[in-house]
Each structure stands twice: as C-alpha cells, then as structure tokens.
Tab-separated table of C-alpha atoms and ligand atoms in Angstrom:
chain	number	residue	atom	x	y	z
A	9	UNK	CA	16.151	-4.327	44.016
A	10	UNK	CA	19.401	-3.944	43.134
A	11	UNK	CA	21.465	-6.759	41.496
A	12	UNK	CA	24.194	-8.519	44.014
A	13	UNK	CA	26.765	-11.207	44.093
A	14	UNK	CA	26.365	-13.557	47.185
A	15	UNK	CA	30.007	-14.573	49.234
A	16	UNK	CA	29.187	-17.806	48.065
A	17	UNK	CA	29.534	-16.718	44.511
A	18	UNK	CA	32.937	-17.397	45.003
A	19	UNK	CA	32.927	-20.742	45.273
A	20	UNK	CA	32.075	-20.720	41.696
A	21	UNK	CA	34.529	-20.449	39.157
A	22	UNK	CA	34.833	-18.268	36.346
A	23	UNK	CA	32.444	-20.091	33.698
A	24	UNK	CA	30.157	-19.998	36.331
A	25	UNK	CA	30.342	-16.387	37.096
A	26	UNK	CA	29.504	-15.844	33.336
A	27	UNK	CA	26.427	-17.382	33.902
A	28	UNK	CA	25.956	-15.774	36.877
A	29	UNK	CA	26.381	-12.362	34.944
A	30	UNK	CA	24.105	-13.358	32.733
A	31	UNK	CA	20.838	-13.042	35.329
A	32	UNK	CA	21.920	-9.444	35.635
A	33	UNK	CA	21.420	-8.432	32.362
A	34	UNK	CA	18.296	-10.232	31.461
A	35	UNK	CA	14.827	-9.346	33.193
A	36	UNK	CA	15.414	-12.308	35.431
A	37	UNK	CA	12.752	-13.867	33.730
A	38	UNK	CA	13.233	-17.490	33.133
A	39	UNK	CA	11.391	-20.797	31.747
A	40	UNK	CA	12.162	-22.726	35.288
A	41	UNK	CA	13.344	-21.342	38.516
A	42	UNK	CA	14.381	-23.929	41.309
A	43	UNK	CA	14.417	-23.340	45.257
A	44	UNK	CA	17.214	-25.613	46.490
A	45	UNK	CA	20.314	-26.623	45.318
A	46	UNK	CA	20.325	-30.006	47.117
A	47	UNK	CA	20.297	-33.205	44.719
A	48	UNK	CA	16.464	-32.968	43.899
A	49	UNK	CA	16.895	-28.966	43.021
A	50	UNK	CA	20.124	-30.128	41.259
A	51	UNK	CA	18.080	-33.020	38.882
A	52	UNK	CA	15.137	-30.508	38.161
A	53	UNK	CA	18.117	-28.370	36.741
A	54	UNK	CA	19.831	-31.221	34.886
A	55	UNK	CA	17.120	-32.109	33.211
A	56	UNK	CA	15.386	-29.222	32.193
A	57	UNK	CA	18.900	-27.438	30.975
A	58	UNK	CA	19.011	-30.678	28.748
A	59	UNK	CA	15.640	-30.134	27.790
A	60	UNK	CA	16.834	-26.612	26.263
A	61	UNK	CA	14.712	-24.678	29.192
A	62	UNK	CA	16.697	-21.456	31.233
A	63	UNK	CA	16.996	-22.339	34.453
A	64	UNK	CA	17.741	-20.613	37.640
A	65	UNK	CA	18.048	-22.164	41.142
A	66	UNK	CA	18.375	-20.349	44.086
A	67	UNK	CA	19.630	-21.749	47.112
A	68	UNK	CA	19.350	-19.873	51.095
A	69	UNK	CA	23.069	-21.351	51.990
A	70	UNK	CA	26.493	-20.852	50.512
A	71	UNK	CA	26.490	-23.731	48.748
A	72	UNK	CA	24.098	-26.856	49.373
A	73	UNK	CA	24.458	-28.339	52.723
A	74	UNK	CA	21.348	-30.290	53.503
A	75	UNK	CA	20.733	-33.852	53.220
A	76	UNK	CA	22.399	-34.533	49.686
A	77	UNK	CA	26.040	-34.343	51.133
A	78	UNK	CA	25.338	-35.998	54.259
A	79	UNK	CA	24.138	-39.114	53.332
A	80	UNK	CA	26.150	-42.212	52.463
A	81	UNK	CA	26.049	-41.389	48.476
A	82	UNK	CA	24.573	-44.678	48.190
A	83	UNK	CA	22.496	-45.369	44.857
A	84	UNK	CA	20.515	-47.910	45.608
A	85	UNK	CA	18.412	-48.948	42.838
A	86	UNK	CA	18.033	-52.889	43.171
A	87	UNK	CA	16.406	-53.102	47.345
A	88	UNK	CA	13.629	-50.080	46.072
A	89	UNK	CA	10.167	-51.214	44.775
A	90	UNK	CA	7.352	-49.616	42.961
A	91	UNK	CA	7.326	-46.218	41.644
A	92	UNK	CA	10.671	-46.010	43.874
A	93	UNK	CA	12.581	-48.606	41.926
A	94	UNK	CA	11.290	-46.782	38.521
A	95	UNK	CA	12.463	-43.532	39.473
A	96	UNK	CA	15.626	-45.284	40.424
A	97	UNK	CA	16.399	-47.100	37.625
A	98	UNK	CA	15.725	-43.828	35.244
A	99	UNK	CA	18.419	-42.142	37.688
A	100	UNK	CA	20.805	-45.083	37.986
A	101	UNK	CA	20.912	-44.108	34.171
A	102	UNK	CA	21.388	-40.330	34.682
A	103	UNK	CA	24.075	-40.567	37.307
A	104	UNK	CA	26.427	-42.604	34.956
A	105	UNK	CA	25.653	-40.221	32.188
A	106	UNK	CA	26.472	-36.828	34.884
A	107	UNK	CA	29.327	-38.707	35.789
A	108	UNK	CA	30.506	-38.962	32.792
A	109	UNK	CA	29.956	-35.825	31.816
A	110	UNK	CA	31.376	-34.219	34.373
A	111	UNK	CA	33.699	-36.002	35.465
A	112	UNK	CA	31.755	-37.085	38.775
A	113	UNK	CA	33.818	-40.171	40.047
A	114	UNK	CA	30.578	-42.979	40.049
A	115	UNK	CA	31.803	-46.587	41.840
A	116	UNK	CA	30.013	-49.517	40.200
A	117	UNK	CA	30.920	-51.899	42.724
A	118	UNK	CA	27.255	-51.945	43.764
A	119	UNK	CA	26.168	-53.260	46.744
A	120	UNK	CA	26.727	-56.261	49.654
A	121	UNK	CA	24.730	-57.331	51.912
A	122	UNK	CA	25.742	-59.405	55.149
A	123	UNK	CA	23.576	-62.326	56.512
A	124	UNK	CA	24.463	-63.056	59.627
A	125	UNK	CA	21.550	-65.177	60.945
A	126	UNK	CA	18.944	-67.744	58.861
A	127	UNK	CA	15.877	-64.888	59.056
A	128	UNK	CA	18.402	-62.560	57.006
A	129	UNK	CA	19.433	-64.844	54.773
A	130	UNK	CA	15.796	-66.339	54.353
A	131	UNK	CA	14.727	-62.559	53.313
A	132	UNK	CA	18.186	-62.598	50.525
A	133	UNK	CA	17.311	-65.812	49.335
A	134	UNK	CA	13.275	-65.146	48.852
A	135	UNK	CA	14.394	-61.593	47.521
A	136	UNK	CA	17.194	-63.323	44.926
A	137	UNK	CA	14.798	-65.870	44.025
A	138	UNK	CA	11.967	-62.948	42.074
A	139	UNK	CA	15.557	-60.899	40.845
A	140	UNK	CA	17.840	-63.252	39.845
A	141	UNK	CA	19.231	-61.237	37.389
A	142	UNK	CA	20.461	-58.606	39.465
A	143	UNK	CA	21.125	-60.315	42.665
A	144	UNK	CA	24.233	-63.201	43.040
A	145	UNK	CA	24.045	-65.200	46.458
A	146	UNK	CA	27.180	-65.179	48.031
A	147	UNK	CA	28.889	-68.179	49.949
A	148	UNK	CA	30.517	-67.027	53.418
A	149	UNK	CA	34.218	-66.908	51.737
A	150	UNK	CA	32.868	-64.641	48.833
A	151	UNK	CA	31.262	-62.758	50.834
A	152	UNK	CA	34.630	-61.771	53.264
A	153	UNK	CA	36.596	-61.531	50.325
A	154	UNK	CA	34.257	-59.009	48.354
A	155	UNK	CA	33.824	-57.382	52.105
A	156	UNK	CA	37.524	-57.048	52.557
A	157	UNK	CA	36.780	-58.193	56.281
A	158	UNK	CA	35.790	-61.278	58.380
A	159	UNK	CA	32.807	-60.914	60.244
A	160	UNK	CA	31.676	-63.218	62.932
A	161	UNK	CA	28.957	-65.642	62.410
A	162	UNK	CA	28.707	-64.997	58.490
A	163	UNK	CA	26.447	-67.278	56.851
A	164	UNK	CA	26.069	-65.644	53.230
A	165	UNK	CA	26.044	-62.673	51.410
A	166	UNK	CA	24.614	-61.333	48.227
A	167	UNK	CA	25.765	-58.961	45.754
A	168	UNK	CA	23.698	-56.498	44.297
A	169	UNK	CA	25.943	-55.606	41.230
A	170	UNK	CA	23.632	-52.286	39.718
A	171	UNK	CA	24.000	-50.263	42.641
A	172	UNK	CA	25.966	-47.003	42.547
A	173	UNK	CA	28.582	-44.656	44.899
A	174	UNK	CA	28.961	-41.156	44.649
A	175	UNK	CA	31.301	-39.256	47.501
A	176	UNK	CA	28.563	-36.696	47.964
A	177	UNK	CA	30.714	-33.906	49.838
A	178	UNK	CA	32.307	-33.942	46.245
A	179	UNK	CA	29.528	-35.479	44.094
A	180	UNK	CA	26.974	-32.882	44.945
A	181	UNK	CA	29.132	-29.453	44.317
A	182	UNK	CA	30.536	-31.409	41.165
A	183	UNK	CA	27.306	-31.557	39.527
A	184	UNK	CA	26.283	-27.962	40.738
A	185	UNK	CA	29.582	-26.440	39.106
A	186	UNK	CA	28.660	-28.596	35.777
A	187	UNK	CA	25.254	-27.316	35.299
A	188	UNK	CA	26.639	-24.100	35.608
A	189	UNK	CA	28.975	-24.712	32.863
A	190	UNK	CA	25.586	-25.954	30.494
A	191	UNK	CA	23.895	-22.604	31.468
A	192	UNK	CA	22.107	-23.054	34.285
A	193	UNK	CA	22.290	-19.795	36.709
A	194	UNK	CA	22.546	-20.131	40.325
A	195	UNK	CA	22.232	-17.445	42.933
A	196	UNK	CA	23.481	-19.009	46.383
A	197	UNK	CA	22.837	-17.038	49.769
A	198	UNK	CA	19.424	-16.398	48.680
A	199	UNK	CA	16.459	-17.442	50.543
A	200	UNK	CA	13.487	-17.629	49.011
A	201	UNK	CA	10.554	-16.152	51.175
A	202	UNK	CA	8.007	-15.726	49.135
A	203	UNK	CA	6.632	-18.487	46.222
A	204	UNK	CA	3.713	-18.075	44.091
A	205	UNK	CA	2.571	-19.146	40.234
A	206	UNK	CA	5.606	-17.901	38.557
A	207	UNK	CA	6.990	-15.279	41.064
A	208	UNK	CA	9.663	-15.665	43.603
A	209	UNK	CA	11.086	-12.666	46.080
A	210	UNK	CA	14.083	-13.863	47.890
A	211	UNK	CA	16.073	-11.986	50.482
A	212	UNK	CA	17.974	-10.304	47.455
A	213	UNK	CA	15.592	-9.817	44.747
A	214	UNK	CA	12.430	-10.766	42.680
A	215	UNK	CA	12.407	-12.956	39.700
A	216	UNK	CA	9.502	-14.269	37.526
A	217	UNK	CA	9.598	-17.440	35.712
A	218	UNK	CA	7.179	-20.028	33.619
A	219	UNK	CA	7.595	-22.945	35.928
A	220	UNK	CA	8.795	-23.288	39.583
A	221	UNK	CA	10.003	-26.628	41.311
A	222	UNK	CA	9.941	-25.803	45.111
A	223	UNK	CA	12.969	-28.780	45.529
A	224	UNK	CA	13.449	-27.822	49.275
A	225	UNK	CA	13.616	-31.407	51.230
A	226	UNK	CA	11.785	-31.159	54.790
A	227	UNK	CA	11.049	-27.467	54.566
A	228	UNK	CA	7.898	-27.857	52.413
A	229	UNK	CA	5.987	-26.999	55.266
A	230	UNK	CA	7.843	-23.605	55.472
A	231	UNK	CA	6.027	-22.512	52.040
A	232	UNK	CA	2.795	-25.111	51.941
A	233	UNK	CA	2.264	-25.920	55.844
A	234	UNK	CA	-1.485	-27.628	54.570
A	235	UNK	CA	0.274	-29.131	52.400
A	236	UNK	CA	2.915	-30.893	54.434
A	237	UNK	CA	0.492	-31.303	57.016
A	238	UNK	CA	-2.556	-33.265	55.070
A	239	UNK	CA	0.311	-35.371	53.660
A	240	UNK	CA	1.851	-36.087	56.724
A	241	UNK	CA	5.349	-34.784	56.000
A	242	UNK	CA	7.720	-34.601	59.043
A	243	UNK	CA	11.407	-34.298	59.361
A	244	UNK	CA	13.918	-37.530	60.045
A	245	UNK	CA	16.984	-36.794	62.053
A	246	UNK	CA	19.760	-39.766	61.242
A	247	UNK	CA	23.143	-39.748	63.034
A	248	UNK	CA	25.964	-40.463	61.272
A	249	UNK	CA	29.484	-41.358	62.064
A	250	UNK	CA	32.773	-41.175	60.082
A	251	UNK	CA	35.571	-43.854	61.388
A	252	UNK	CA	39.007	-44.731	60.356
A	253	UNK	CA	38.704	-47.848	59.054
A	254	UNK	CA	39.665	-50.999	60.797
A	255	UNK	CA	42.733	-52.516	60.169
A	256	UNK	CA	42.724	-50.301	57.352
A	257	UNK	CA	40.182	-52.670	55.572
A	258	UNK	CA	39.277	-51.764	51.176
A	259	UNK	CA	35.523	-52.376	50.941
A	260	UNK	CA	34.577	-51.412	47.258
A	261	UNK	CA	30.318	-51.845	47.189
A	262	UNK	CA	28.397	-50.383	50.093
A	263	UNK	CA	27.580	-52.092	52.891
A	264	UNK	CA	24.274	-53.534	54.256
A	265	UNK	CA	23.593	-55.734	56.839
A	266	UNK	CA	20.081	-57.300	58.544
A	267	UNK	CA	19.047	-54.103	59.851
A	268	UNK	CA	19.113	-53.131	56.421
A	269	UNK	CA	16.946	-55.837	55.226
A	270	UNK	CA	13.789	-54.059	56.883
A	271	UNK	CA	14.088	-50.802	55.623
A	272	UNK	CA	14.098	-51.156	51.723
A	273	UNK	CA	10.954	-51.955	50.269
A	274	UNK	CA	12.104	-54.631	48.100
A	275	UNK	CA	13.471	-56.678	50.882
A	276	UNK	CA	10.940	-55.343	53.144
A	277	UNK	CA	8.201	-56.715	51.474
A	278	UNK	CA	9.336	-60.319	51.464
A	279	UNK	CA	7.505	-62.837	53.678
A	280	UNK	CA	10.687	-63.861	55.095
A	281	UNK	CA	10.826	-60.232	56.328
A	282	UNK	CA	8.310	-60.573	59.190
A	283	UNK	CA	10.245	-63.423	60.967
A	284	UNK	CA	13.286	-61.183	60.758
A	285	UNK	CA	11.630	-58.176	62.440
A	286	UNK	CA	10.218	-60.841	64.876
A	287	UNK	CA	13.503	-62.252	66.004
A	288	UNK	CA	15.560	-58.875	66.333
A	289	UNK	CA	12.553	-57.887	68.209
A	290	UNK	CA	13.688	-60.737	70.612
A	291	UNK	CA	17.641	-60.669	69.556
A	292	UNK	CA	18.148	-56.738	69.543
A	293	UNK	CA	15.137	-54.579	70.442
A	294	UNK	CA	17.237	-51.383	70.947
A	295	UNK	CA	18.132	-51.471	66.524
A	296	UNK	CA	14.353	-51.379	66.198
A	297	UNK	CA	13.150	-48.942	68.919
A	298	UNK	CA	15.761	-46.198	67.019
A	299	UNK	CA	15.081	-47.180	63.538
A	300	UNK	CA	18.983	-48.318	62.839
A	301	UNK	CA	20.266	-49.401	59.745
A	302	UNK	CA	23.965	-50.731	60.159
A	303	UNK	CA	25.611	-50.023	56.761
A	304	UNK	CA	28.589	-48.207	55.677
A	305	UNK	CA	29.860	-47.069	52.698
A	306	UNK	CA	33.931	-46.063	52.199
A	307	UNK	CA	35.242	-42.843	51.133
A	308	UNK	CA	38.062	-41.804	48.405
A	309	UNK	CA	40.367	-41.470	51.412
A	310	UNK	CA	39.892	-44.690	52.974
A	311	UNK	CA	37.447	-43.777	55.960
A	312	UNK	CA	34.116	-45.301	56.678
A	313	UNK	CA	31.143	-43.546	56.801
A	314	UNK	CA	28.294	-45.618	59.291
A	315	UNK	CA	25.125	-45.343	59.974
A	316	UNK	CA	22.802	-44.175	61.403
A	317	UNK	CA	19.479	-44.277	63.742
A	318	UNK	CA	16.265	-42.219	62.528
A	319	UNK	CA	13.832	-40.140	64.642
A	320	UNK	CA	10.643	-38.673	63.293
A	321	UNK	CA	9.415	-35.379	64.588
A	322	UNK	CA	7.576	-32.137	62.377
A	323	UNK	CA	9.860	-30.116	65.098
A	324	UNK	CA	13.052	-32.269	66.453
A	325	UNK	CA	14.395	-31.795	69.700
A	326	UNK	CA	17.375	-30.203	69.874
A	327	UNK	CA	18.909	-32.720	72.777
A	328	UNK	CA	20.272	-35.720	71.552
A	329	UNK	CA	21.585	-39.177	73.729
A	330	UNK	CA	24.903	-40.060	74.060
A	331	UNK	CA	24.071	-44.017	73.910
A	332	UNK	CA	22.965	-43.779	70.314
A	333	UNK	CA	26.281	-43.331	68.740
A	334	UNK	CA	27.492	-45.781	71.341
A	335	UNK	CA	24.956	-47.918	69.988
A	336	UNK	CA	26.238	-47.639	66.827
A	337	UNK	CA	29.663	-47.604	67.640
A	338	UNK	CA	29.053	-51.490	69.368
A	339	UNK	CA	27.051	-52.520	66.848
A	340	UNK	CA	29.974	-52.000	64.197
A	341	UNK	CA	32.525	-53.641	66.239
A	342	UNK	CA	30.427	-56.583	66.205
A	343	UNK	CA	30.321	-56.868	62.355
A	344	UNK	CA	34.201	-56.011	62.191
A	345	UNK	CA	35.401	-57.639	64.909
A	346	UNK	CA	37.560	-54.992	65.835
A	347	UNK	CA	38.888	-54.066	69.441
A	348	UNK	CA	38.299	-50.674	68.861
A	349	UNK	CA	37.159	-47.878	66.218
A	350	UNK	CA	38.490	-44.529	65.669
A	351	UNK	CA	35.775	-41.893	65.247
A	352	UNK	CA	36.829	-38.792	63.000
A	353	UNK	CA	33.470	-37.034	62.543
A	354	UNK	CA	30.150	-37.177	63.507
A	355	UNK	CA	27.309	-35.252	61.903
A	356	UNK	CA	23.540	-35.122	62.150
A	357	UNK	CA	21.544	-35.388	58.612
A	358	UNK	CA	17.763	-34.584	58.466
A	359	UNK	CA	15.490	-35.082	55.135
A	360	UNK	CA	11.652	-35.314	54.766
A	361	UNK	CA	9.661	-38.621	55.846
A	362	UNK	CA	5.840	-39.265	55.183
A	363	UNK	CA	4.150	-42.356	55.798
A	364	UNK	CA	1.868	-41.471	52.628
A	365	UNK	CA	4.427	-42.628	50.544
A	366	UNK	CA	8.383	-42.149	49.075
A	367	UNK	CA	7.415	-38.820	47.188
A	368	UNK	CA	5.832	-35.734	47.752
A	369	UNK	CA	4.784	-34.158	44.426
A	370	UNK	CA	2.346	-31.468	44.352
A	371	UNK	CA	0.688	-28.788	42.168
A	372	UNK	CA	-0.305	-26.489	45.357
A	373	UNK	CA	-1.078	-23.592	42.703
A	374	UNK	CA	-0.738	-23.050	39.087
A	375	UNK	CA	2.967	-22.463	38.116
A	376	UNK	CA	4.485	-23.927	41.216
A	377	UNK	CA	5.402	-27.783	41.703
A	378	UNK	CA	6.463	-28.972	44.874
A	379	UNK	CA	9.217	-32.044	44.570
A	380	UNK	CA	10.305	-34.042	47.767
A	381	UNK	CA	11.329	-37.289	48.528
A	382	UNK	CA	10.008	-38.403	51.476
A	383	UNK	CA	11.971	-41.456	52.312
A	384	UNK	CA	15.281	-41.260	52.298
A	385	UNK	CA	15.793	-42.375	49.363
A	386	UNK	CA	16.698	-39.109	46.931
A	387	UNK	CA	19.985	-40.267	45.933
A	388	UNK	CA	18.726	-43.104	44.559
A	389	UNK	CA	15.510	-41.753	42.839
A	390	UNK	CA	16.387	-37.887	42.638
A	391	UNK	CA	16.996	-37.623	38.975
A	392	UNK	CA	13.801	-40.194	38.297
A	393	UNK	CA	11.992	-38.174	40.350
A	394	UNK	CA	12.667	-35.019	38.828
A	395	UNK	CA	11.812	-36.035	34.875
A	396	UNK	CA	8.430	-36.960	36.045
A	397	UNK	CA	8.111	-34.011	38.045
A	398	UNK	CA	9.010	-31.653	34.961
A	399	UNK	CA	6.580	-33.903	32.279
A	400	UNK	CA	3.692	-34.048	34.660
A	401	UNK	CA	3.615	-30.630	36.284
A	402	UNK	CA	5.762	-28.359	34.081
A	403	UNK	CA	6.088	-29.240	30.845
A	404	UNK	CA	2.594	-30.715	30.887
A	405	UNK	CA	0.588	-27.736	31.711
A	406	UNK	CA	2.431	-25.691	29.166
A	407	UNK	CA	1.268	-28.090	26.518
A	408	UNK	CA	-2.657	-27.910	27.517
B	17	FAD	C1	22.277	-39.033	56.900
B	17	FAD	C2	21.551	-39.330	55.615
B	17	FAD	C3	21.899	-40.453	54.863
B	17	FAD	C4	21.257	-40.708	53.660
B	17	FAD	N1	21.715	-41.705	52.840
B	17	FAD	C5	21.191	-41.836	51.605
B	17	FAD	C6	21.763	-42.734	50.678
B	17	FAD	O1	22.803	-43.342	50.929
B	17	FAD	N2	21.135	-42.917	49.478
B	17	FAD	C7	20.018	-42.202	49.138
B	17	FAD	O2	19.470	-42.421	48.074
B	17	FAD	N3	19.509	-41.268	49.964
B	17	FAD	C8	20.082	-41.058	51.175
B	17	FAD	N4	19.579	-40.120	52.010
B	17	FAD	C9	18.448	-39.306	51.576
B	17	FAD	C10	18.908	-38.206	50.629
B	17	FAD	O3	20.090	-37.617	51.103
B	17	FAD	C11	17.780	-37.177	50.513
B	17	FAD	O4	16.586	-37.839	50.086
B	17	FAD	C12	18.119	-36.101	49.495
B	17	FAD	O5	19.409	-35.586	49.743
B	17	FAD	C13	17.089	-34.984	49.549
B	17	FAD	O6	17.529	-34.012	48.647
B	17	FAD	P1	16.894	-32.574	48.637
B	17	FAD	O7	17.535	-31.826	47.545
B	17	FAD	O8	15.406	-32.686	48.645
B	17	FAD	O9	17.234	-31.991	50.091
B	17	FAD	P2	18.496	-31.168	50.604
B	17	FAD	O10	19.768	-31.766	50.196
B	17	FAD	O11	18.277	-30.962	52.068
B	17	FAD	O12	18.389	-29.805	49.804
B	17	FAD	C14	17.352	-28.877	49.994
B	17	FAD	C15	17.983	-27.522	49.769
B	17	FAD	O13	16.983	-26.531	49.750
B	17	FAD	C16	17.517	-25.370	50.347
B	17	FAD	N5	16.407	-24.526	50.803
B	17	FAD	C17	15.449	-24.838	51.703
B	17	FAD	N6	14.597	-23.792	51.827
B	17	FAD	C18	15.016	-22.830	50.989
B	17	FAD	C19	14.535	-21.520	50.680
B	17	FAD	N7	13.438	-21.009	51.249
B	17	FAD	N8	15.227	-20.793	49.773
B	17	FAD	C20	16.348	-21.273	49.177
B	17	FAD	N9	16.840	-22.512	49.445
B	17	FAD	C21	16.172	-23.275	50.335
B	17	FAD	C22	18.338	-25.919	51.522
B	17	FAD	O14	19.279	-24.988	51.975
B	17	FAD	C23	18.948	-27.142	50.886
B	17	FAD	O15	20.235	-26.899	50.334
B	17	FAD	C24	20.196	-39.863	53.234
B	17	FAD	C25	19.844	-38.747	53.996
B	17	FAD	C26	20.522	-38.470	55.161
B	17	FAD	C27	20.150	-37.244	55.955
C-alpha cells in the first residue's frame, strides 16, 4: 500500500511531520503500536516513548474527538478508591510532570464539594474523618468564598486540595503534539480494521509491531465483541452543557455537589452514603432515575462547563429528551441562585461503562492488550492505567 499523509496531518506542525516522515522510510515496524489517540492511547504513548520503546498510534478521526475532550478535565484522584485511586495517584503524578513538560496549563486548585443538606455533609464528614490529610472541612463562609458564589441552604463544604484541571479541548491535542516532538509517530485519519498479535491493516496501510494497546474507549466491542460482551461493557451517553457564567462568578477547584457524593467510590462507599441516596430518593427522584451528577468545572475563558445525566445502552438511541438539559439547567440555578443561565454549547460525550469493574484490561491474544476504562473515570486514572497496562501485558511477556 502506498505511503499517504492524512488531511489531518496538518494539524501537526513541522517537528511532527518529521516524525511523521519517519514511518515512511522505516518498514513500519515498531516496538508498540496504539489504536486511539484519546487520553488512554495518549498515556500508553507517554509512557512507553519514556520507556525508550518506538511508538506509533493511529487514530480513525482527524485528531482525537472522543470522550477525552469532552469531559470536564477533572482529575480526580482523592473521591476514587481501590485500584482506581492507585492508578490515580500514579497519574496525578504524570499529569504535573506532562504539564510541565509541555507546557500543558494543570490548575491545582483541586476540588470543592457543596453540602447542602445533613445526609451530604454526614457522607463529607465520615469521608474526612478516614482522609484527613487530604480533605479540609469547610465552614459555610469558606466554602462561598472558595466557591466564588452563595448558594442557598449551604451548610459546609470540603476541600479536596490534590485534585487536578486540565482544559481538555486544549489539554488533550497539547499532549498529542508533545509526544510527537519525543518521537512518537502518529498517523490520524486512519482506522484500524483489522487487529491481531502484532499486525494492524488500517484503511491506509499495514504495519507490524511487538506490542499493541487497542486504547479505543467504548468501541472494544468493534474488535473483541466476546470480549466486551462476557465483561459486560456498554456505552454511557452524558449530556453536557457549556454556560456563561453567572454574574460572571471565578470558581478556581471543580465543583461537586450531593449528587456527586454517590457516584465516586470513595464517598460512595461511606455508610452515611445510603441515607443520602435514601432521602434524594424522597427529595429528588428525577437526579437518580438519570444518573445526574451536578458539578461544573470553569474554563480559561471564564465559561462553565455542567454536567451531565448518564444512560447505559451497548447501542444508544439516537432520540434524546428535551427535559434533561432542562433538568440540568434548574438544577444549576438552584445551586447559583441565579434568575437565569446563558447556554453557549451543548454536546453529548459517550465512554465505556461495565459493572465488572473501573477497567477493562485484557490479553484477548498474544501481542495485543486491550486498555479501557470503564467508568468514567480516565482522566483521572489514564496515565495509572496505562503503566500497568504496559508492565503487565507488554513489557511483561517480552521478558518471559
Ligand atoms: C462528558 C464526559 C465527562 C467526563 N468527565 C470526566 C472527568 O471530568 N474526569 C475524568 O477522569 N474522566 C471523565 N470522563 C471520562 C473520560 O473522559 C474517559 O474515561 C476517557 O476520555 C476515555 O479515554 P479513551 O482514550 O479511552 O477514549 P476516547 O477519548 O473516546 O478515545 C478513543 C479514541 O479511539 C479512536 N478509535 C476508536 N476506534 C478506532 C479504530 N478502529 N481505529 C483508530 N482509532 C479508533 C477514537 O476515534 C477515539 O479518538 C468523562 C467522559 C465524558 C464523556
């Protein structure tokens, strides 16, 4: 097949083309080829380019526009749990050191959360009390003031000071352009049909490589359908919303608020938890029936980005109700107390969700490892994730 530069080669500049070049003239051989160039694809890269491998990652769109730059860019190591909060504490790491290599703005303002009844501030206070290091209970005035906003019927807040911000429109193409400058290869507009121990034929060519990490978020059951299937892997559709913000309000950490307080496992798992899922059962069914967490984080610019509802489905329909964002939309000027909110954008975001667990990683045949989170959570974890994936499934196997 004959060599070819994607349209979306473009986007590159010309340190990256170099590297580009550079898959022309070689047999297209390398030590690890990666499918996806979304924030998991991305950390396989990082990491193995650091590790001295070659590395190519090939990616079906122009440039990545999955899940990775439509979330809230939210690192948020302290609320995970488990293997989560160990993957996300090795990438909390990784994400400064990125940033500071390439110049990847990364806020440190970390993280408030909002109690605005005595369930949500039992779960803060039982969660504070077993991480008391890396949570600070806030009174109601500390909390407004590190808010930047008065919310009605505050009791308390907490600040989680570890937690990260990345703009991810920005964050995500940033890091892609900087691996390119450390050698990694990308070939964008290339969709990778065909995957098997060491061999990949895309829609342009055919390449051959030691290793492959399949890093393609909720399309693992385009390549391994068993796979996705006997680990219960089915796609999440969130809605998001972009608003001016109110009174043109300067909230440095994210945002979370009660909602919020269910769907992280480290809250989650607190006793205090079940009475809080018991009285918004009673207070506010409709935040439970669509899965809502209300949190925002703020942009560069000043706009808030909110969110969002989640809907589980292998296929999703298509049709989509109104309500929800109005949901959403009333739900937020509750917490600011605002008369009315300007939306700017809305978007849809969909990643990978399995019951089985946060990750999805898989040896489905020798040479190829499958890497997915499968919680929502690959901001957070991604570049965890992806160090275990490469020690346990590709460097690993190498070394046998
Ligand atoms: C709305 C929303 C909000 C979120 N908020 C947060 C947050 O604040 N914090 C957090 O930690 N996580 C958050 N998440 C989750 C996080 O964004 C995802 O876990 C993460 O982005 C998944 O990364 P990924 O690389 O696996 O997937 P993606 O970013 O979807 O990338 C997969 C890439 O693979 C490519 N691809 C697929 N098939 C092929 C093929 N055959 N050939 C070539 N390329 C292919 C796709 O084009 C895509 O670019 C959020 C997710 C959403 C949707």
């Amino acid at each position: 097949m004959s060599p070819h530069h994607s349209p979306a080669d473009r986007h590159l500049d010309r340190a990256d083309a170099a590297h580009l070049d550079a898959i022309e003239d070689d047999s297209r051989h390398v030590d690890l080829l990666v499918v996806g160039a979304g924030i998991i694809g991305l950390a396989h890269a990082w990491h193995a380019a650091r590790r001295g491998m070659s590395v190519l990652v090939i990616e079906r769109d122009e440039r990545a526009v999955g899940a990775s730059i439509r979330n809230f860019g939210h690192i948020c190591t302290t609320a995970q749990a488990g293997l989560a909060r160990e993957y996300a504490l090795d990438a909390r790491e990784e994400w400064l050191r990125v940033g500071s290599e390439a110049g990847i703005p990364v806020r440190t303002d970390g993280t408030l959360v909002l109690a605005r009844t005595a369930a949500e501030l039992a779960v803060l206070e039982e969660f504070a009390a077993g991480r008391d290091d890396e949570v600070r209970m806030l009174t109601p005035g500390e909390a407004a003031s590190l808010a930047g906003f008065e919310t009605p019927g505050l009791l308390a807040g907490a600040h989680l000071p570890n937690d990260l911000r990345v703009d991810s429109p920005d964050a995500v193409p940033a890091l892609a352009r900087h691996l390119a400058d450390i050698g990694v290869q990308f070939r964008f507009g290339e969709n990778a049909l065909e995957v098997t121990g060491g061999f990949v034929r895309t829609t342009r060519a055919e390449y051959t490589a030691d290793s492959v990490v399949l890093a393609v978020g909720h399309d693992v059951d385009r390549h391994y359908p068993d796979l996705a299937e006997q680990t219960g892997v089915q796609r999440c559709r969130l809605r998001m919303l972009e608003i001016d913000a109110p009174d043109g309000i300067r909230t440095a950490p994210g945002v979370f608020t009660g909602t919020s307080l269910l769907r992280y496992d480290g809250f989650a798992s607190t006793e205090a938890a079940a009475r809080l899922r018991a009285e918004l059962t009673e207070s506010d069914p409709e935040l439970l029936e669509h899965t809502v967490n209300l949190m925002f984080t703020q942009r560069p610019d000043g706009r808030l980005v909110i969110g969002d509802t989640h809907h589980y489905a292998t296929t999703l329909t298509p049709f989509e109700d109104e309500e929800l964002d109005d949901l959403l939309l009333d739900r937020f000027h509750r917490l600011f107390g605002a008369e009315h909110l300007r939306v700017r954008r809305r978007w849809r975001g969909v990643y990978a969700a399995a019951q089985s667990g946060p990750f999805l990683m898989a040896n489905p045949e020798p040479g190829v490892a499958v890497a997915t989170v499968t919680s929502g959570i690959g901001m957070t974890t991604g570049f965890g994730l992806a160090s275990a994936v490469l020690d346990e499934f590709v460097l690993a196997p190498h070394r046998a």
